[in-house]
CSV table of N, CA and C in Angstrom, one decimal:
chain,number,residue,atom,x,y,z
A,509,UNK,N,69.7,-27.3,18.9
A,509,UNK,CA,68.0,-28.1,18.8
A,509,UNK,C,67.2,-27.6,17.8
A,510,UNK,N,66.9,-26.3,18.7
A,510,UNK,CA,66.2,-25.8,17.7
A,510,UNK,C,66.3,-25.2,16.6
A,511,UNK,N,67.1,-25.2,16.5
A,511,UNK,CA,68.0,-24.0,15.4
A,511,UNK,C,67.7,-25.5,14.4
A,512,UNK,N,68.0,-26.3,14.6
A,512,UNK,CA,68.2,-27.6,13.4
A,512,UNK,C,66.6,-27.8,13.2
A,513,UNK,N,65.9,-27.8,14.4
A,513,UNK,CA,64.2,-27.8,13.7
A,513,UNK,C,63.9,-27.1,13.0
A,514,UNK,N,63.7,-26.3,13.0
A,514,UNK,CA,63.8,-24.9,12.5
A,514,UNK,C,63.5,-25.1,11.3
A,515,UNK,N,65.6,-24.8,10.7
A,515,UNK,CA,65.4,-25.5,9.7
A,515,UNK,C,65.0,-26.1,8.9
A,516,UNK,N,64.6,-27.3,9.5
A,516,UNK,CA,64.1,-29.0,8.9
A,516,UNK,C,62.7,-28.4,8.4
A,517,UNK,N,61.4,-27.4,9.8
A,517,UNK,CA,60.6,-26.8,8.8
A,517,UNK,C,60.1,-26.7,7.9
A,518,UNK,N,61.9,-25.1,7.6
A,518,UNK,CA,62.1,-24.8,7.1
A,518,UNK,C,61.9,-25.0,5.5
A,519,UNK,N,63.0,-26.2,5.2
A,519,UNK,CA,63.2,-27.5,4.1
A,519,UNK,C,61.9,-28.0,3.1
A,520,UNK,N,61.3,-28.2,4.8
A,520,UNK,CA,60.3,-29.2,4.0
A,520,UNK,C,59.0,-28.5,3.4
A,521,UNK,N,59.3,-27.3,4.2
A,521,UNK,CA,57.9,-26.8,3.0
A,521,UNK,C,58.2,-25.9,1.9
A,522,UNK,N,59.5,-25.6,2.2
A,522,UNK,CA,59.9,-25.0,0.9
A,522,UNK,C,59.9,-26.1,-0.4
A,523,UNK,N,59.9,-27.6,-0.3
A,523,UNK,CA,59.6,-29.0,-0.4
A,523,UNK,C,58.2,-28.5,-1.6
A,524,UNK,N,57.6,-28.9,0.2
A,524,UNK,CA,55.9,-28.9,-0.2
A,524,UNK,C,55.6,-27.5,-0.7
A,525,UNK,N,56.0,-26.0,-0.8
A,525,UNK,CA,55.6,-25.5,-2.1
A,525,UNK,C,56.0,-26.0,-3.8
A,526,UNK,N,57.0,-26.2,-3.6
A,526,UNK,CA,57.2,-26.1,-4.8
A,526,UNK,C,56.7,-27.5,-5.8
A,527,UNK,N,56.7,-29.1,-4.9
A,527,UNK,CA,55.9,-30.0,-4.7
A,527,UNK,C,54.5,-28.9,-5.6
A,528,UNK,N,53.9,-28.9,-4.7
A,528,UNK,CA,52.7,-27.8,-5.1
A,528,UNK,C,52.4,-26.7,-6.5
A,529,UNK,N,54.0,-26.2,-6.9
A,529,UNK,CA,54.4,-25.1,-8.0
A,529,UNK,C,53.7,-26.6,-8.2
A,530,UNK,N,54.6,-27.3,-8.7
A,530,UNK,CA,55.2,-28.8,-10.5
A,530,UNK,C,53.4,-28.9,-10.1
A,531,UNK,N,52.4,-29.4,-10.0
A,531,UNK,CA,51.1,-30.4,-10.2
A,531,UNK,C,50.3,-29.3,-11.1
A,532,UNK,N,50.9,-27.8,-10.2
A,532,UNK,CA,49.5,-26.8,-10.6
A,532,UNK,C,50.1,-26.7,-12.5
A,533,UNK,N,51.5,-26.5,-11.7
A,533,UNK,CA,52.2,-26.4,-13.9
A,533,UNK,C,52.1,-27.2,-14.1
A,534,UNK,N,52.5,-28.5,-14.5
A,534,UNK,CA,52.6,-29.8,-15.2
A,534,UNK,C,52.6,-29.9,-16.1
A,535,UNK,N,52.0,-29.4,-17.0
A,535,UNK,CA,51.2,-29.9,-18.4
A,535,UNK,C,51.7,-28.1,-18.9
A,536,UNK,N,51.6,-27.4,-18.4
A,536,UNK,CA,52.8,-26.5,-19.3
A,536,UNK,C,54.3,-26.7,-19.1
A,537,UNK,N,55.0,-26.8,-17.8
A,537,UNK,CA,56.2,-27.3,-17.8
A,537,UNK,C,57.2,-28.7,-18.6
A,538,UNK,N,56.2,-29.7,-19.4
A,538,UNK,CA,56.4,-30.9,-19.0
A,538,UNK,C,57.7,-30.6,-21.1
A,539,UNK,N,57.6,-29.6,-21.3
A,539,UNK,CA,58.4,-29.5,-22.4
A,539,UNK,C,59.8,-28.9,-22.5
A,540,UNK,N,60.4,-28.8,-20.3
A,540,UNK,CA,61.7,-28.8,-20.3
A,540,UNK,C,61.8,-29.6,-18.8
A,541,UNK,N,60.7,-30.4,-18.7
A,541,UNK,CA,61.6,-31.7,-17.6
A,541,UNK,C,61.7,-31.3,-16.8
A,542,UNK,N,61.0,-30.7,-16.0
A,542,UNK,CA,61.1,-30.6,-14.9
A,542,UNK,C,61.3,-31.1,-13.7
A,543,UNK,N,61.1,-32.3,-13.5
A,543,UNK,CA,61.3,-33.2,-12.1
A,543,UNK,C,63.0,-33.8,-12.2
A,544,UNK,N,63.6,-34.2,-13.5
A,544,UNK,CA,64.5,-34.5,-12.8
A,544,UNK,C,65.5,-33.6,-12.4
A,545,UNK,N,65.4,-32.4,-13.3
A,545,UNK,CA,66.4,-30.8,-13.1
A,545,UNK,C,66.3,-30.5,-11.4
A,546,UNK,N,64.4,-30.4,-11.1
A,546,UNK,CA,64.1,-30.3,-9.3
A,546,UNK,C,63.8,-31.3,-8.4
A,547,UNK,N,64.8,-32.5,-9.0
A,547,UNK,CA,65.5,-34.1,-8.1
A,547,UNK,C,66.5,-33.3,-8.2
A,548,UNK,N,67.7,-33.3,-9.3
A,548,UNK,CA,69.3,-32.9,-8.8
A,548,UNK,C,69.6,-31.7,-7.9
A,549,UNK,N,68.7,-30.9,-7.9
A,549,UNK,CA,69.5,-29.2,-7.0
A,549,UNK,C,68.3,-30.1,-6.0
A,550,UNK,N,67.4,-30.5,-5.4
A,550,UNK,CA,67.5,-30.1,-3.9
A,550,UNK,C,67.8,-32.1,-3.2
A,551,UNK,N,68.3,-32.4,-4.5
A,551,UNK,CA,69.5,-33.5,-3.7
A,551,UNK,C,70.2,-32.6,-3.2
A,552,UNK,N,71.2,-32.1,-3.7
A,552,UNK,CA,72.7,-31.6,-3.8
A,552,UNK,C,72.0,-30.8,-1.7
A,553,UNK,N,70.9,-30.2,-1.9
A,553,UNK,CA,70.1,-29.3,-0.1
A,553,UNK,C,70.4,-30.3,0.7
A,554,UNK,N,69.4,-32.0,0.5
A,554,UNK,CA,69.8,-32.8,1.0
A,554,UNK,C,70.2,-34.0,1.5
A,555,UNK,N,70.6,-34.0,1.1
A,555,UNK,CA,72.3,-35.4,1.0
A,555,UNK,C,72.9,-33.8,2.4
A,556,UNK,N,74.1,-32.7,2.1
A,556,UNK,CA,75.1,-32.3,2.8
A,556,UNK,C,73.6,-31.7,4.3
A,557,UNK,N,72.3,-31.5,4.3
A,557,UNK,CA,71.9,-31.4,5.6
A,557,UNK,C,71.7,-32.1,6.2
A,558,UNK,N,71.4,-33.6,5.5
A,558,UNK,CA,71.2,-34.9,6.2
A,558,UNK,C,73.0,-35.3,7.0
A,559,UNK,N,73.1,-34.9,6.1
A,559,UNK,CA,74.5,-36.1,6.5
A,559,UNK,C,75.4,-35.6,8.0
A,560,UNK,N,75.7,-34.0,7.4
A,560,UNK,CA,75.8,-32.8,8.3
A,560,UNK,C,74.3,-33.2,10.1
A,561,UNK,N,73.5,-33.3,9.6
A,561,UNK,CA,72.8,-34.1,10.7
A,561,UNK,C,73.3,-35.1,11.0
A,562,UNK,N,73.3,-36.7,10.1
A,562,UNK,CA,74.0,-37.5,10.8
A,562,UNK,C,74.9,-37.8,11.4
A,563,UNK,N,76.0,-37.0,10.9
A,563,UNK,CA,77.8,-37.0,11.8
A,563,UNK,C,77.7,-36.2,13.0
A,564,UNK,N,76.4,-35.0,13.3
A,564,UNK,CA,76.0,-34.7,14.2
A,564,UNK,C,75.4,-35.8,15.1
A,565,UNK,N,74.7,-36.5,15.3
A,565,UNK,CA,74.4,-37.3,16.3
A,565,UNK,C,75.2,-38.2,16.1
A,566,UNK,N,76.9,-38.7,15.7
A,566,UNK,CA,77.2,-38.9,15.7
A,566,UNK,C,78.4,-39.0,17.2
A,567,UNK,N,78.3,-37.7,16.9
A,567,UNK,CA,79.2,-36.8,17.1
A,567,UNK,C,78.8,-37.0,18.7
A,568,UNK,N,77.7,-36.6,19.4
A,568,UNK,CA,76.1,-36.8,20.4
A,568,UNK,C,76.6,-37.3,20.7
A,569,UNK,N,76.2,-39.1,20.2
A,569,UNK,CA,76.7,-40.1,20.4
A,569,UNK,C,77.7,-41.1,20.7
A,570,UNK,N,78.8,-39.8,21.0
A,570,UNK,CA,80.2,-40.1,20.8
A,570,UNK,C,81.2,-41.1,20.5
A,571,UNK,N,80.7,-41.4,18.9
A,571,UNK,CA,80.6,-42.6,18.2
A,571,UNK,C,82.4,-42.1,17.9
A,572,UNK,N,81.5,-40.7,17.4
A,572,UNK,CA,82.6,-40.2,16.9
A,572,UNK,C,83.3,-39.2,17.6
A,573,UNK,N,85.0,-39.1,18.3
A,573,UNK,CA,84.8,-38.6,19.1
A,573,UNK,C,86.4,-38.1,19.1
A,574,UNK,N,86.4,-37.2,20.5
A,574,UNK,CA,88.4,-36.4,20.1
A,574,UNK,C,89.2,-37.1,19.8
A,575,UNK,N,90.1,-36.6,19.0
A,575,UNK,CA,91.9,-36.9,18.5
A,575,UNK,C,92.2,-37.4,19.9
A,576,UNK,N,93.0,-38.1,19.4
A,576,UNK,CA,94.1,-39.1,21.3
A,576,UNK,C,95.5,-38.2,21.6
A,577,UNK,N,95.5,-38.3,19.0
A,577,UNK,CA,97.0,-37.7,19.0
A,577,UNK,C,97.2,-36.0,19.9
A,578,UNK,N,99.1,-36.1,19.8
A,578,UNK,CA,98.7,-35.4,20.8
A,578,UNK,C,98.4,-33.2,19.1
A,579,UNK,N,97.8,-32.1,19.7
A,579,UNK,CA,96.6,-31.5,19.1
A,579,UNK,C,96.5,-32.0,18.4
A,580,UNK,N,95.6,-33.2,17.9
A,580,UNK,CA,94.5,-33.3,17.3
A,580,UNK,C,93.5,-33.2,17.5
A,581,UNK,N,92.1,-33.5,16.3
A,581,UNK,CA,91.2,-32.6,16.6
A,581,UNK,C,89.9,-32.5,17.3
A,582,UNK,N,88.6,-32.3,17.3
A,582,UNK,CA,88.4,-32.1,18.5
A,582,UNK,C,87.1,-33.2,17.5
A,583,UNK,N,85.9,-34.0,18.1
A,583,UNK,CA,85.3,-35.0,17.5
A,583,UNK,C,84.5,-33.8,16.2
A,584,UNK,N,83.8,-32.7,17.2
A,584,UNK,CA,83.3,-30.8,16.6
A,584,UNK,C,83.9,-31.4,15.0
A,585,UNK,N,85.2,-31.1,15.1
A,585,UNK,CA,86.4,-30.9,13.5
A,585,UNK,C,86.9,-32.3,12.8
A,586,UNK,N,86.2,-33.2,13.5
A,586,UNK,CA,86.5,-34.2,13.0
A,586,UNK,C,85.5,-34.9,11.7
A,587,UNK,N,84.1,-34.9,12.0
A,587,UNK,CA,83.1,-34.1,11.9
A,587,UNK,C,82.5,-33.5,11.1
A,588,UNK,N,82.9,-32.3,10.8
A,588,UNK,CA,82.7,-31.7,9.8
A,588,UNK,C,84.0,-31.9,8.7
A,589,UNK,N,85.5,-32.1,8.8
A,589,UNK,CA,86.2,-32.1,8.1
A,589,UNK,C,85.3,-33.4,7.4
A,590,UNK,N,84.9,-34.6,7.8
A,590,UNK,CA,84.0,-35.8,7.0
A,590,UNK,C,83.3,-34.9,6.6
A,591,UNK,N,82.3,-34.6,7.3
A,591,UNK,CA,81.1,-33.7,6.0
A,591,UNK,C,81.8,-33.6,4.7
A,592,UNK,N,83.0,-32.7,5.2
A,592,UNK,CA,83.4,-32.2,4.2
A,592,UNK,C,83.9,-32.5,2.4
A,593,UNK,N,84.6,-33.6,3.3
A,593,UNK,CA,85.0,-34.8,2.5
A,593,UNK,C,84.3,-35.7,1.2
A,594,UNK,N,83.1,-35.9,3.0
A,594,UNK,CA,81.4,-36.7,1.6
A,594,UNK,C,81.7,-35.8,0.4
A,595,UNK,N,81.0,-34.4,1.2
A,595,UNK,CA,80.5,-33.2,0.0
A,595,UNK,C,80.9,-33.3,-0.8
A,596,UNK,N,82.7,-33.2,-1.5
A,596,UNK,CA,83.6,-33.2,-2.4
A,596,UNK,C,83.6,-34.4,-2.6
A,597,UNK,N,83.2,-35.6,-2.4
A,597,UNK,CA,82.9,-37.0,-3.4
A,597,UNK,C,81.2,-37.2,-4.5
A,598,UNK,N,80.5,-36.6,-3.4
A,598,UNK,CA,79.1,-36.4,-3.4
A,598,UNK,C,78.8,-35.6,-4.8
A,599,UNK,N,80.2,-34.2,-5.0
A,599,UNK,CA,79.6,-33.4,-6.0
A,599,UNK,C,80.5,-33.7,-7.4
A,600,UNK,N,80.5,-34.8,-7.1
A,600,UNK,CA,81.2,-35.1,-8.7
A,600,UNK,C,79.7,-36.1,-9.2
A,601,UNK,N,79.1,-36.9,-8.2
A,601,UNK,CA,78.0,-37.5,-8.8
A,601,UNK,C,77.5,-36.6,-9.3
A,602,UNK,N,76.8,-35.7,-8.1
A,602,UNK,CA,75.6,-35.1,-8.5
A,602,UNK,C,76.3,-33.3,-10.3
A,603,UNK,N,78.0,-33.7,-9.7
A,603,UNK,CA,78.4,-32.7,-11.4
A,603,UNK,C,78.0,-33.6,-12.6
A,604,UNK,N,77.6,-34.3,-12.8
A,604,UNK,CA,77.8,-35.9,-14.1
A,604,UNK,C,76.5,-35.4,-13.9
A,605,UNK,N,75.4,-35.8,-13.2
A,605,UNK,CA,73.2,-35.6,-12.8
A,605,UNK,C,73.5,-33.6,-13.8
A,606,UNK,N,74.2,-33.3,-12.8
A,606,UNK,CA,73.6,-31.9,-13.5
A,606,UNK,C,73.4,-31.6,-15.1
A,607,UNK,N,75.4,-32.0,-15.8
A,607,UNK,CA,75.3,-31.8,-16.8
A,607,UNK,C,74.4,-32.3,-17.0
A,608,UNK,N,73.9,-33.9,-17.6
A,608,UNK,CA,73.1,-34.9,-18.1
A,608,UNK,C,71.6,-34.0,-17.8
A,609,UNK,N,71.0,-33.8,-16.7
A,609,UNK,CA,69.9,-33.0,-16.2
A,609,UNK,C,69.5,-31.7,-17.5
A,610,UNK,N,70.7,-31.0,-17.0
A,610,UNK,CA,71.0,-29.1,-17.6
A,610,UNK,C,71.5,-29.4,-19.0
A,611,UNK,N,71.1,-30.6,-19.8
A,611,UNK,CA,71.7,-30.3,-20.9
A,611,UNK,C,71.9,-29.1,-21.9
A,612,UNK,N,72.1,-28.8,-22.6
A,612,UNK,CA,73.0,-27.5,-24.1
A,612,UNK,C,72.1,-28.2,-24.7
A,613,UNK,N,71.2,-28.7,-25.0
A,613,UNK,CA,71.0,-30.2,-26.6
A,613,UNK,C,70.1,-29.4,-26.8
A,614,UNK,N,69.2,-28.1,-25.6
A,614,UNK,CA,68.2,-27.9,-25.9
A,614,UNK,C,68.2,-27.1,-27.0
A,615,UNK,N,69.2,-25.8,-26.7
A,615,UNK,CA,68.8,-24.5,-27.0
A,615,UNK,C,70.5,-24.7,-28.0
A,616,UNK,N,70.2,-26.0,-28.7
A,616,UNK,CA,71.5,-25.9,-30.0
A,616,UNK,C,71.0,-25.8,-31.1
A,617,UNK,N,71.1,-25.1,-31.9
A,617,UNK,CA,70.1,-25.3,-34.1
A,617,UNK,C,70.5,-26.7,-34.5
A,618,UNK,N,70.1,-26.8,-35.5
A,618,UNK,CA,70.5,-28.3,-35.9
A,618,UNK,C,71.7,-27.5,-37.3
A,619,UNK,N,70.8,-26.1,-37.2
A,619,UNK,CA,71.9,-25.8,-37.9
A,619,UNK,C,73.2,-25.3,-37.9
A,620,UNK,N,74.4,-26.1,-38.9
A,620,UNK,CA,76.0,-26.0,-38.6
A,620,UNK,C,76.0,-24.5,-38.5
A,621,UNK,N,76.5,-23.8,-37.2
A,621,UNK,CA,76.9,-22.5,-38.0
A,621,UNK,C,79.0,-23.1,-37.5
A,622,UNK,N,79.9,-21.9,-37.8
A,622,UNK,CA,81.0,-22.1,-37.6
A,622,UNK,C,80.9,-21.1,-35.9
A,623,UNK,N,82.2,-21.9,-34.9
A,623,UNK,CA,82.3,-20.8,-34.1
A,623,UNK,C,82.6,-19.4,-34.4
A,624,UNK,N,81.8,-18.3,-33.5
A,624,UNK,CA,83.1,-17.1,-34.1
A,624,UNK,C,84.3,-16.8,-33.6
A,625,UNK,N,84.7,-16.2,-33.8
A,625,UNK,CA,86.4,-15.5,-33.4
A,625,UNK,C,86.7,-15.0,-32.4
A,626,UNK,N,87.6,-14.6,-32.0
A,626,UNK,CA,88.0,-14.9,-30.7
A,626,UNK,C,87.6,-13.3,-30.3
A,627,UNK,N,88.2,-12.0,-31.2
A,627,UNK,CA,87.6,-11.0,-31.4
A,627,UNK,C,86.7,-10.1,-31.4
A,628,UNK,N,86.2,-11.4,-32.6
A,628,UNK,CA,83.8,-11.1,-32.2
A,628,UNK,C,83.5,-11.1,-31.5
A,629,UNK,N,83.9,-12.7,-30.6
A,629,UNK,CA,83.6,-12.4,-28.7
A,629,UNK,C,84.4,-11.4,-28.2
A,630,UNK,N,84.9,-11.1,-28.1
A,630,UNK,CA,85.7,-10.1,-26.8
A,630,UNK,C,85.3,-9.1,-27.1
A,631,UNK,N,84.8,-8.6,-29.2
A,631,UNK,CA,84.0,-7.4,-29.0
A,631,UNK,C,82.3,-7.3,-28.4
A,632,UNK,N,81.6,-8.3,-28.5
A,632,UNK,CA,80.8,-8.8,-28.6
A,632,UNK,C,80.1,-8.4,-27.2
A,633,UNK,N,81.4,-9.5,-25.3
A,633,UNK,CA,82.1,-9.3,-24.3
A,633,UNK,C,81.4,-7.5,-24.3
A,634,UNK,N,81.9,-6.7,-24.6
A,634,UNK,CA,82.0,-5.3,-24.6
A,634,UNK,C,80.7,-4.4,-25.1
A,635,UNK,N,80.2,-5.5,-25.4
A,635,UNK,CA,79.2,-4.1,-26.4
A,635,UNK,C,77.4,-4.3,-25.4
A,636,UNK,N,77.3,-3.0,-25.6
A,636,UNK,CA,76.5,-2.5,-24.0
A,636,UNK,C,75.3,-2.1,-25.0
A,637,UNK,N,74.8,-2.2,-26.5
A,637,UNK,CA,73.7,-1.3,-26.6
A,637,UNK,C,72.6,-2.5,-26.3
A,638,UNK,N,72.6,-3.2,-26.2
A,638,UNK,CA,72.2,-4.3,-25.9
A,638,UNK,C,71.2,-4.4,-24.3
A,639,UNK,N,72.0,-3.3,-23.4
A,639,UNK,CA,71.5,-3.5,-22.2
A,639,UNK,C,70.7,-1.6,-22.6
A,640,UNK,N,71.2,-1.0,-23.4
A,640,UNK,CA,70.5,0.7,-23.1
A,640,UNK,C,69.6,0.6,-23.5
A,641,UNK,N,69.8,-0.9,-24.7
A,641,UNK,CA,68.4,-0.8,-25.2
A,641,UNK,C,67.0,-1.1,-24.8
A,642,UNK,N,67.1,-2.3,-23.8
A,642,UNK,CA,66.5,-2.6,-22.7
A,642,UNK,C,66.1,-1.5,-22.3
A,643,UNK,N,67.1,-0.5,-21.2
A,643,UNK,CA,67.3,0.3,-20.2
A,643,UNK,C,65.3,1.6,-21.2
A,644,UNK,N,65.6,1.4,-22.4
A,644,UNK,CA,64.8,2.2,-22.7
A,644,UNK,C,63.9,2.0,-23.3
A,645,UNK,N,63.8,0.7,-23.4
A,645,UNK,CA,62.1,0.0,-22.9
A,645,UNK,C,61.3,0.1,-22.4
A,646,UNK,N,62.1,-0.9,-20.6
A,646,UNK,CA,61.6,-0.3,-19.4
A,646,UNK,C,61.4,0.7,-19.5
A,647,UNK,N,62.3,2.4,-19.1
A,647,UNK,CA,61.7,3.1,-19.0
A,647,UNK,C,60.3,4.1,-19.7
A,648,UNK,N,60.2,3.1,-21.3
A,648,UNK,CA,59.2,3.6,-22.3
A,648,UNK,C,58.4,3.5,-21.8
A,649,UNK,N,58.0,1.9,-21.2
A,649,UNK,CA,57.3,1.2,-20.5
A,649,UNK,C,56.8,1.6,-19.1
A,650,UNK,N,56.9,2.0,-18.4
A,650,UNK,CA,56.9,2.8,-17.5
A,650,UNK,C,56.5,4.1,-17.3
A,651,UNK,N,57.2,4.6,-17.8
A,651,UNK,CA,56.5,6.0,-18.2
A,651,UNK,C,55.0,6.3,-19.1
A,652,UNK,N,55.2,5.2,-19.7
A,652,UNK,CA,53.8,5.2,-20.4
A,652,UNK,C,52.7,4.5,-19.6
A,653,UNK,N,53.1,3.5,-18.7
A,653,UNK,CA,52.3,2.5,-17.0
A,653,UNK,C,52.0,4.0,-16.5
A,654,UNK,N,53.2,4.9,-16.3
A,654,UNK,CA,52.6,6.3,-15.2
A,654,UNK,C,51.7,7.2,-16.0
A,655,UNK,N,51.9,7.2,-17.7
A,655,UNK,CA,50.8,8.9,-17.6
A,655,UNK,C,49.6,8.2,-17.8
A,656,UNK,N,49.4,6.5,-18.0
A,656,UNK,CA,47.6,5.8,-17.9
A,656,UNK,C,47.5,6.1,-16.3
A,657,UNK,N,48.5,5.5,-16.0
A,657,UNK,CA,47.4,5.7,-14.2
A,657,UNK,C,46.7,7.4,-13.8
A,658,UNK,N,47.9,8.1,-14.7
A,658,UNK,CA,47.9,9.3,-13.7
A,658,UNK,C,46.2,10.0,-15.3
A,659,UNK,N,46.6,9.5,-15.8
A,659,UNK,CA,44.6,9.8,-17.4
A,659,UNK,C,43.9,9.5,-16.8
A,660,UNK,N,43.9,8.0,-15.9
A,660,UNK,CA,43.4,7.5,-15.5
A,660,UNK,C,42.6,8.0,-14.5
A,661,UNK,N,43.2,9.1,-13.3
A,661,UNK,CA,42.4,9.2,-12.2
A,661,UNK,C,41.9,10.6,-12.6
A,662,UNK,N,42.0,11.0,-13.2
A,662,UNK,CA,41.9,12.7,-13.7
A,662,UNK,C,40.6,12.5,-14.6
A,663,UNK,N,40.2,11.3,-15.3
A,663,UNK,CA,38.5,11.8,-16.2
A,663,UNK,C,38.0,10.7,-15.4
A,664,UNK,N,36.9,11.0,-15.7
A,664,UNK,CA,35.4,10.0,-15.2
A,664,UNK,C,35.3,9.0,-15.9
A,665,UNK,N,35.2,8.1,-15.8
A,665,UNK,CA,35.0,6.4,-16.0
A,665,UNK,C,33.8,6.3,-15.6
A,666,UNK,N,32.1,6.8,-16.6
A,666,UNK,CA,30.7,6.2,-16.0
A,666,UNK,C,29.7,5.9,-17.1
A,667,UNK,N,29.7,4.7,-16.9
A,667,UNK,CA,28.7,3.6,-17.5
A,667,UNK,C,27.4,4.6,-18.3
A,668,UNK,N,26.4,4.9,-18.0
A,668,UNK,CA,25.2,5.3,-17.6
A,668,UNK,C,25.9,6.7,-18.5
A,669,UNK,N,26.8,7.8,-18.6
A,669,UNK,CA,27.1,8.2,-19.3
A,669,UNK,C,27.9,8.9,-19.6
A,670,UNK,N,28.2,9.8,-20.6
A,670,UNK,CA,29.0,9.6,-21.2
A,670,UNK,C,30.2,10.8,-21.7
A,671,UNK,N,30.9,11.7,-22.0
A,671,UNK,CA,31.4,13.2,-20.9
A,671,UNK,C,31.0,14.5,-22.1
A,672,UNK,N,30.7,13.6,-23.2
A,672,UNK,CA,30.0,14.7,-24.5
A,672,UNK,C,28.5,15.2,-23.6
A,673,UNK,N,28.0,13.7,-23.2
A,673,UNK,CA,25.9,13.8,-22.4
A,673,UNK,C,26.3,15.6,-21.9
A,674,UNK,N,27.3,14.7,-20.8
A,674,UNK,CA,27.7,15.7,-19.2
A,674,UNK,C,27.6,17.1,-19.7
A,675,UNK,N,28.7,17.5,-20.9
A,675,UNK,CA,29.3,18.5,-20.7
A,675,UNK,C,27.8,18.9,-21.9
A,676,UNK,N,27.7,18.8,-22.5
A,676,UNK,CA,26.7,19.4,-23.7
A,676,UNK,C,25.0,20.1,-22.5
A,677,UNK,N,25.1,19.1,-22.0
A,677,UNK,CA,23.4,19.7,-20.9
A,677,UNK,C,24.3,20.6,-19.7
A,678,UNK,N,25.3,19.8,-19.5
A,678,UNK,CA,25.5,21.2,-18.3
A,678,UNK,C,25.6,22.4,-18.7
A,679,UNK,N,26.0,22.4,-20.2
A,679,UNK,CA,26.3,24.0,-21.0
A,679,UNK,C,24.9,24.4,-21.2
A,680,UNK,N,24.5,23.5,-21.7
A,680,UNK,CA,23.0,24.2,-21.5
A,680,UNK,C,21.9,24.9,-20.6
A,681,UNK,N,21.9,24.1,-20.0
A,681,UNK,CA,21.5,24.7,-18.4
A,681,UNK,C,22.1,25.6,-18.0
A,682,UNK,N,23.2,26.2,-18.0
A,682,UNK,CA,24.2,27.3,-17.5
A,682,UNK,C,23.7,28.2,-18.8
A,683,UNK,N,23.3,28.3,-20.1
A,683,UNK,CA,23.4,29.3,-20.8
A,683,UNK,C,21.7,29.7,-20.4
A,684,UNK,N,20.6,28.6,-20.5
A,684,UNK,CA,19.1,28.8,-20.0
A,684,UNK,C,19.3,29.8,-18.4
A,685,UNK,N,19.6,28.6,-17.3
A,685,UNK,CA,20.3,29.7,-15.8
A,685,UNK,C,20.3,31.0,-16.1
A,686,UNK,N,22.0,31.6,-17.1
A,686,UNK,CA,22.2,32.8,-17.2
A,686,UNK,C,20.6,33.4,-17.9
A,687,UNK,N,20.0,33.5,-19.3
A,687,UNK,CA,19.1,33.8,-19.5
A,687,UNK,C,17.9,34.3,-18.9
A,688,UNK,N,17.3,33.4,-18.2
A,688,UNK,CA,16.2,33.9,-17.1
A,688,UNK,C,16.9,35.0,-16.3
A,689,UNK,N,17.7,35.0,-14.9
A,689,UNK,CA,17.7,36.2,-14.6
A,689,UNK,C,18.3,37.3,-14.6
A,690,UNK,N,18.0,37.8,-16.6
A,690,UNK,CA,18.0,38.4,-17.4
A,690,UNK,C,17.3,39.5,-17.4
C-alpha cells in the first residue's frame, strides 16, 4: 500500500514539474507542438498505472476471485493477465496516436531526393568518421576550457591596476631602494 502511495505521489510530482516546464517554455516550444506529444506519452504511463490500481482493487474487493478449475489461476494472476491483455489492446490505439503526433513530416524536405542504394546506406552505417570528429571537437573544447581555467587562476585580474602598471612601478621602486643602499 505504501509503495502505491509513494508511486502515485512521484508520478503526480513528475506531471506537475512537466506542466511547470511547459508553462515556462510554451512560446519557445510552440513550433514543435509539445502538448499532444506530452499527453500521448503520459497517457501510456497513467493508463497502465491506474488500470493496474483498479484491477488490484477488484482483487481486494473479491470481485476478481481465484479460478475454481483444477490448476487454475489465482486472483492476482488473473488480474495480471487481464492487465496485460488491456495493455496490448491499448498499445494499438497509442501506436496510432504516436504515429500521428510524432510525425516524420516536419523533418522531410520538399525537394524530391531519390532513396540511397542499399550498399551506400550500409557503408554509412559503419562509417565512424563523424564519431571521431565529435570526439576530437569535444576534447578540444574540454582542453580549451581547462587551459582557460588554469590561466584565470594564475593571473590577477584587478580593475584598478593593470598588470603593466604594477610591474613597472615595482621595478622602479626596487631600483630606487637598491641605489639608496649603495
